GROMACS .gro file of C-alpha atoms in nm:
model
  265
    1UNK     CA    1   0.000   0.000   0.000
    2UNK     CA    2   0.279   0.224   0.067
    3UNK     CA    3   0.438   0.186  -0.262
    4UNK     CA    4   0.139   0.274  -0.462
    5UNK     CA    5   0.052   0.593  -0.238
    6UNK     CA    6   0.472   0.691  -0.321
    7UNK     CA    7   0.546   0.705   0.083
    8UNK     CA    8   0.740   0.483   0.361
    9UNK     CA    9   0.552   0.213   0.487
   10UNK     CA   10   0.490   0.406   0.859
   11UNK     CA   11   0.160   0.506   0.934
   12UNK     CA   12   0.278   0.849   1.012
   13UNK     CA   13   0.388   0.839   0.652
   14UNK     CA   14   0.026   0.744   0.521
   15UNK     CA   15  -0.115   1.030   0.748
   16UNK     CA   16  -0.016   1.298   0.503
   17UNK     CA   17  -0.189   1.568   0.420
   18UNK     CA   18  -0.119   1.493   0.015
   19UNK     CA   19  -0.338   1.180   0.020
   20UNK     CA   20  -0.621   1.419   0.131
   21UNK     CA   21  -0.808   1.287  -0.156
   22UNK     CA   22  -0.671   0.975  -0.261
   23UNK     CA   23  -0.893   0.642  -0.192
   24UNK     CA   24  -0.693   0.310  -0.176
   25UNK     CA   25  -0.926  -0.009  -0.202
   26UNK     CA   26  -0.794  -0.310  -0.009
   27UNK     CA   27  -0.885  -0.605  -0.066
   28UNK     CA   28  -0.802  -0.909   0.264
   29UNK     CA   29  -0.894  -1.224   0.053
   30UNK     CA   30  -0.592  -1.347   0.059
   31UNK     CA   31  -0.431  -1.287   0.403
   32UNK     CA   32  -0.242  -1.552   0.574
   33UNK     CA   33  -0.338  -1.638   0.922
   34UNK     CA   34   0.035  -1.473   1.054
   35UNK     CA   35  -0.080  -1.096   0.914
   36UNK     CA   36  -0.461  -1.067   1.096
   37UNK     CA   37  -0.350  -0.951   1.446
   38UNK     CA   38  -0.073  -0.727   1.203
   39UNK     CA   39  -0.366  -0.568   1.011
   40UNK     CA   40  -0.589  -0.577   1.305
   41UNK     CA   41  -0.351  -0.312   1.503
   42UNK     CA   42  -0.262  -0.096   1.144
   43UNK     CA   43  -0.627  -0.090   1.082
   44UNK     CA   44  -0.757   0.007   1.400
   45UNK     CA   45  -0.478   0.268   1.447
   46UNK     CA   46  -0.491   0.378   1.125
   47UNK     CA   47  -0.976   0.454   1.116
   48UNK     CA   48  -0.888   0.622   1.483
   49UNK     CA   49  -0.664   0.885   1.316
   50UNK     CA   50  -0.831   0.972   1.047
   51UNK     CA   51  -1.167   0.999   1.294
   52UNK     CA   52  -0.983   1.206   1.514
   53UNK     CA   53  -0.884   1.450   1.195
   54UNK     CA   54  -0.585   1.345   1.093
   55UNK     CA   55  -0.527   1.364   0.689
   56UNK     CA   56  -0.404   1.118   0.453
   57UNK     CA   57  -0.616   0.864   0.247
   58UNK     CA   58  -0.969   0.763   0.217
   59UNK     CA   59  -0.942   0.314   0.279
   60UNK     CA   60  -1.164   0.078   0.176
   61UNK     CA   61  -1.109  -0.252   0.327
   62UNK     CA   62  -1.333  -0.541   0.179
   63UNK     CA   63  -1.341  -0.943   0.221
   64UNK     CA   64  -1.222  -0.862   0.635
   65UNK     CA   65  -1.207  -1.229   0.787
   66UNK     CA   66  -1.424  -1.325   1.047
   67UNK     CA   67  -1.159  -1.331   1.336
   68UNK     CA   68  -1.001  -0.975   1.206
   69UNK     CA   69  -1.091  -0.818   1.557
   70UNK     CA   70  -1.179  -0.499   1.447
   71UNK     CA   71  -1.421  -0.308   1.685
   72UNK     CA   72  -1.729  -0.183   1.419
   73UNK     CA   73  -1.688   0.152   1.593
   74UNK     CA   74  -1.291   0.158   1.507
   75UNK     CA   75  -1.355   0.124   1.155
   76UNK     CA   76  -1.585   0.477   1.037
   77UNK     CA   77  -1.695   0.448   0.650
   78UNK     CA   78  -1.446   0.772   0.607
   79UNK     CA   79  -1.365   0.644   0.204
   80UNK     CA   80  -1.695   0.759   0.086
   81UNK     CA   81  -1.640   1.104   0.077
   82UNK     CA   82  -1.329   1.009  -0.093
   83UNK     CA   83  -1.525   0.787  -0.358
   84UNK     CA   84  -1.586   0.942  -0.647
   85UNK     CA   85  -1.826   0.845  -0.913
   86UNK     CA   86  -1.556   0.749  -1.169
   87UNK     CA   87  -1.458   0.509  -0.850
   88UNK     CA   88  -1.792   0.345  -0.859
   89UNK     CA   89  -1.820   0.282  -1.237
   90UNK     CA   90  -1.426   0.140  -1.230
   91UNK     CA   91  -1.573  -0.084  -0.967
   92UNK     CA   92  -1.874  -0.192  -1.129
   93UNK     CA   93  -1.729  -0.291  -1.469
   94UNK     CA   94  -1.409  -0.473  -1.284
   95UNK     CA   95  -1.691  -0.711  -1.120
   96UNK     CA   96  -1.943  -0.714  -1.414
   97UNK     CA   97  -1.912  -1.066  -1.527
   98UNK     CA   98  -1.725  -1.097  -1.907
   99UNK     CA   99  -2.049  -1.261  -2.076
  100UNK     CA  100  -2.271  -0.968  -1.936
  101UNK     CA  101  -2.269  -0.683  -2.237
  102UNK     CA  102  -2.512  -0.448  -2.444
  103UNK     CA  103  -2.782  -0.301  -2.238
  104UNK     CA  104  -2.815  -0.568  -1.952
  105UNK     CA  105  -2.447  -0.480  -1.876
  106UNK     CA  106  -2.485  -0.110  -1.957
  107UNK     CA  107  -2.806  -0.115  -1.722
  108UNK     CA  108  -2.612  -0.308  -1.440
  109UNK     CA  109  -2.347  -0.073  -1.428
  110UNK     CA  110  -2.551   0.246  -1.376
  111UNK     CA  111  -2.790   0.123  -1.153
  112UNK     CA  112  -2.471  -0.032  -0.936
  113UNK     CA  113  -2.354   0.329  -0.897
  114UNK     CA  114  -2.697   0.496  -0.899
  115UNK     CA  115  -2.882   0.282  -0.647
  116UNK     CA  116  -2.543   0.093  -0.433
  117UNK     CA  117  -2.391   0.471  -0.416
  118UNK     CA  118  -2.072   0.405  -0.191
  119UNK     CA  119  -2.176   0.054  -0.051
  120UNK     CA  120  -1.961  -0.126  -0.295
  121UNK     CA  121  -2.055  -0.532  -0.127
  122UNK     CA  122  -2.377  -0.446  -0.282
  123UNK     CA  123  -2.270  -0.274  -0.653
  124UNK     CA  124  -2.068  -0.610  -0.675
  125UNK     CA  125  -2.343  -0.802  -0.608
  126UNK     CA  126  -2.575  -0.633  -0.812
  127UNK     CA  127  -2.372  -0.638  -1.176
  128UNK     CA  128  -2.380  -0.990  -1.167
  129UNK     CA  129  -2.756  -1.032  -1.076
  130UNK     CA  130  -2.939  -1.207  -1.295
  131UNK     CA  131  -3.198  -1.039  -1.547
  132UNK     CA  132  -3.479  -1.039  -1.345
  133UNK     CA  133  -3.312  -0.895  -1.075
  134UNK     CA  134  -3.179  -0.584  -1.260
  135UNK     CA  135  -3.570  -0.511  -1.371
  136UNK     CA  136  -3.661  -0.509  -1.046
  137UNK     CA  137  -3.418  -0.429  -0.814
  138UNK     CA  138  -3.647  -0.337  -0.497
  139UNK     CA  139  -3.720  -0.678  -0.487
  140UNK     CA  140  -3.343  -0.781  -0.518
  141UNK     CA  141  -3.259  -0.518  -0.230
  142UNK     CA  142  -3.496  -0.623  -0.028
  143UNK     CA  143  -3.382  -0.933  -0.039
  144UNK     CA  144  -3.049  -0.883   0.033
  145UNK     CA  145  -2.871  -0.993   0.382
  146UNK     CA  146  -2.659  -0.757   0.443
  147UNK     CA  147  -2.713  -0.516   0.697
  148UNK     CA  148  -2.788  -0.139   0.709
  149UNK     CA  149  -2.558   0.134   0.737
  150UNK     CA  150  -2.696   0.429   0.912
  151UNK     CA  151  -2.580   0.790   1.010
  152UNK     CA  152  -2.411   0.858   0.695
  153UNK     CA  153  -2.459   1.205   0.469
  154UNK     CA  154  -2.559   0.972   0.147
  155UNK     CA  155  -2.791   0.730   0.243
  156UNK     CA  156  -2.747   0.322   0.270
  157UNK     CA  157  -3.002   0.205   0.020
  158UNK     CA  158  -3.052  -0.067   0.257
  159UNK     CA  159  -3.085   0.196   0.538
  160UNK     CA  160  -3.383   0.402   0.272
  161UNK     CA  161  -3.588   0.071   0.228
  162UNK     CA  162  -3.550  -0.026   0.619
  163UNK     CA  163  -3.686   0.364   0.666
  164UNK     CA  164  -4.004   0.226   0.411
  165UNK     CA  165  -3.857   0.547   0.204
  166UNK     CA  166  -3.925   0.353  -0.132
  167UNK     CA  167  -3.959   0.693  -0.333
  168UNK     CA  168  -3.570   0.781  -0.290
  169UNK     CA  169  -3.482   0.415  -0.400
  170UNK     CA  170  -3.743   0.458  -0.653
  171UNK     CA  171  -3.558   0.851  -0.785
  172UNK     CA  172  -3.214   0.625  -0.818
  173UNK     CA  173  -3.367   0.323  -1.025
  174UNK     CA  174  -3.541   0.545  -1.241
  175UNK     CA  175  -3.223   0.811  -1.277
  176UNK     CA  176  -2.999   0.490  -1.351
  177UNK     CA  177  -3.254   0.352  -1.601
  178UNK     CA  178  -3.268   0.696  -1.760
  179UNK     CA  179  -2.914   0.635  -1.832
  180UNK     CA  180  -2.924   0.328  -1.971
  181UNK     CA  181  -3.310   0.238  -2.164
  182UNK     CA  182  -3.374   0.569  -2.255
  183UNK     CA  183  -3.112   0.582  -2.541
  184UNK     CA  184  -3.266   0.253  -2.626
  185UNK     CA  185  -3.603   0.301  -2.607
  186UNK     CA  186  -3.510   0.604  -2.862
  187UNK     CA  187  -3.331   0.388  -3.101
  188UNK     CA  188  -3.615   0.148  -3.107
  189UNK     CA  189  -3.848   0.407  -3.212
  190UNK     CA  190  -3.619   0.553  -3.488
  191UNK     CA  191  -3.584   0.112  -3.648
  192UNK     CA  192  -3.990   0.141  -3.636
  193UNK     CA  193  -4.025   0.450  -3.844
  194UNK     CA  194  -3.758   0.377  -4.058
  195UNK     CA  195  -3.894   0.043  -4.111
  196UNK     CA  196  -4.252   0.183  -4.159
  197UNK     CA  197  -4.185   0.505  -4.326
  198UNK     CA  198  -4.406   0.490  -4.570
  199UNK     CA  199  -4.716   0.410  -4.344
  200UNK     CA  200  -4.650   0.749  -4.146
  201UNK     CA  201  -4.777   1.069  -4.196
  202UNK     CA  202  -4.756   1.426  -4.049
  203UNK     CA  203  -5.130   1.530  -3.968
  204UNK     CA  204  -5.221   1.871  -3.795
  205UNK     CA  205  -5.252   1.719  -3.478
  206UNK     CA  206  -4.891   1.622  -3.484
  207UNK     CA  207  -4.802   1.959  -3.676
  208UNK     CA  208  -4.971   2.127  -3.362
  209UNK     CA  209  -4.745   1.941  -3.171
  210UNK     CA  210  -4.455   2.099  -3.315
  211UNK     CA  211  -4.373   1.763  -3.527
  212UNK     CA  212  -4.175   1.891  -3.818
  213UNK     CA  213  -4.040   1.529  -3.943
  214UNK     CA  214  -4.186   1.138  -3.981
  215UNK     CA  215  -3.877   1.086  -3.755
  216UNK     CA  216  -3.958   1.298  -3.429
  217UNK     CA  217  -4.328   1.113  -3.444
  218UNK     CA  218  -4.307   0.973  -3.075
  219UNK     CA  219  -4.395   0.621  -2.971
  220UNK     CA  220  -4.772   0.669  -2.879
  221UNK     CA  221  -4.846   0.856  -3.218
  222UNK     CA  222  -4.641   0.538  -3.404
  223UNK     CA  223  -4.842   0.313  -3.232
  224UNK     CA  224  -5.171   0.490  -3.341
  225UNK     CA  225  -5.094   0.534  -3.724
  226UNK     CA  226  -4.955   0.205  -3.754
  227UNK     CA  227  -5.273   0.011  -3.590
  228UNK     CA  228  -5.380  -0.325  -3.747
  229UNK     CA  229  -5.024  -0.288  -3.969
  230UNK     CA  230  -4.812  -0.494  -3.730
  231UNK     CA  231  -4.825  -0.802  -3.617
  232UNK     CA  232  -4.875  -0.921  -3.235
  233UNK     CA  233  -4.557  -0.949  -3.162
  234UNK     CA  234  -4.466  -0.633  -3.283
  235UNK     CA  235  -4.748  -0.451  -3.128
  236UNK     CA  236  -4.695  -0.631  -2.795
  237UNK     CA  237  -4.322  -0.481  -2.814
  238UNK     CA  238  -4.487  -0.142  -2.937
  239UNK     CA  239  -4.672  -0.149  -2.596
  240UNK     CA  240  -4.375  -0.198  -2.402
  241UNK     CA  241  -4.161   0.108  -2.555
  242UNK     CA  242  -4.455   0.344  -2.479
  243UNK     CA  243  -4.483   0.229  -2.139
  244UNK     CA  244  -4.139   0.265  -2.021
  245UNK     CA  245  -4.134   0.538  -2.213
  246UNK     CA  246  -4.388   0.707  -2.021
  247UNK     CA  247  -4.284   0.576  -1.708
  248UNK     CA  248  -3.967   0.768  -1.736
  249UNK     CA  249  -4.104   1.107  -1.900
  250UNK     CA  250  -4.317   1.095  -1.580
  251UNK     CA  251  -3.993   1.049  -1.336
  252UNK     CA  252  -4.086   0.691  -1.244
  253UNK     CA  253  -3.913   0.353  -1.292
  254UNK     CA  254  -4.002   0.123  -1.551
  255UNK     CA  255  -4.254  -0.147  -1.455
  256UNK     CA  256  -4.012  -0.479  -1.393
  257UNK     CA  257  -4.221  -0.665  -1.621
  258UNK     CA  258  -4.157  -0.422  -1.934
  259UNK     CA  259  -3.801  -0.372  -1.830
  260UNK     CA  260  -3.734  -0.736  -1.810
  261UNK     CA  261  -3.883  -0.769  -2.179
  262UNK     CA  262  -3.643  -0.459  -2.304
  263UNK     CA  263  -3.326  -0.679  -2.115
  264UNK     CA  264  -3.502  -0.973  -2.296
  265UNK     CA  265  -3.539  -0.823  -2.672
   0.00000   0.00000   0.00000
């Protein structure tokens, strides 16, 4: 840890004021059974100096074994304010699995940082979810078994749905999934009236709207002109676009249902 921060391996050296802002992620997988009571004393020496104001770097310590005696209180989450978003999406796409791509990994990654915000366990978890799971992740959250973090300026999303304050989980699903399905959603539209062109038409109504183009007609217009011209399948997927659609123009999430079909198709 020393050599990648540039200093002496002291932890006076680490406590300097030029790793104000640096986070170093630390991972104890690994650690022989001859290092725990060595980390246990840097550790617990090292969260009561930077709680008592002392500078130096923001740590994140993850896979801690069992008997790493570590008093909870000894060890304050001081890395998140050092955890910058750019930090969350590098962790997200290190863990996302290498067969996850297109939008289920695009829509993995953003809702990892969106809705896991500095609790990384759960951002882990959550990229390599299965489908189902990433269109609906209240239910995966609420299922997880991890336990809340409270008292902290940016909320645990475990902590929010303990508090039954589904609408701010709610905000960061539907802020990640703007991310992610919107663009898609949008590029869906534009393969329907480019494969339907000739069926479309600008009427007054539309022209009222400020339409100026067959390619800015929006989904529920498409849907309208092109009744009885598609097939079921292609009107069931119709459906499904205007829904989310509309589920996000109105600052919601998208039902799980249609956003499991959007992962799906």
């Amino acid at each position: 840890m020393a050599d990648a921060f540039g200093t002496a391996p002291t932890l006076e050296a680490l406590l300097n004021p030029v790793l104000d802002e640096e986070l170093g992620i630390i991972s104890l997988s690994e650690i022989g059974p001859n290092d725990v009571a060595v980390w246990s004393v840097f550790l617990e020496r090292f969260a009561a100096a930077r709680a008592s104001g002392r500078a130096g770097p923001a740590l994140l310590v993850t896979d801690i074994p069992a008997d790493l005696a570590i008093p909870a209180e000894a060890m304050p989450q001081n890395w998140q304010k050092g955890l910058r978003r750019g930090d969350r999406v590098i962790w997200a796409e290190e863990h996302l699995p290498a067969t996850r791509d297109g939008l289920a990994g695009e829509l993995a990654v953003v809702l990892a940082v969106e809705l896991c915000a500095w609790r990384l366990d759960l951002a882990a978890s959550l990229v390599q979810a299965g489908l189902d799971d990433l269109a609906d992740p209240v239910a995966w959250l609420s299922r997880r078994a991890e336990a809340p973090i409270l008292g902290q300026e940016t909320p645990c999303p475990l902590a929010i749905l303990a508090g039954q304050r589904k609408s701010e989980i709610q905000q960061r699903i539907w802020k990640a999934q703007l991310t992610a399905l919107f663009p898609e959603i949008e590029s869906r539209r534009l393969e329907i009236v480019a494969a339907h062109r000739s069926r479309l038409r600008l009427d007054d109504h539309l022209r009222g709207l400020g339409v100026a183009s067959i390619e800015e007609i929006e989904l529920g217009a498409l849907r309208f002109q092109l009744r009885g011209a598609l097939t079921r399948q292609e009107t069931d997927r119709l459906d499904v676009l205007v829904r989310a659609r509309n589920a996000l123009a109105h600052r919601q999430p998208v039902p799980p249902e249609d956003a499991l079909r959007l992962l799906r198709n």
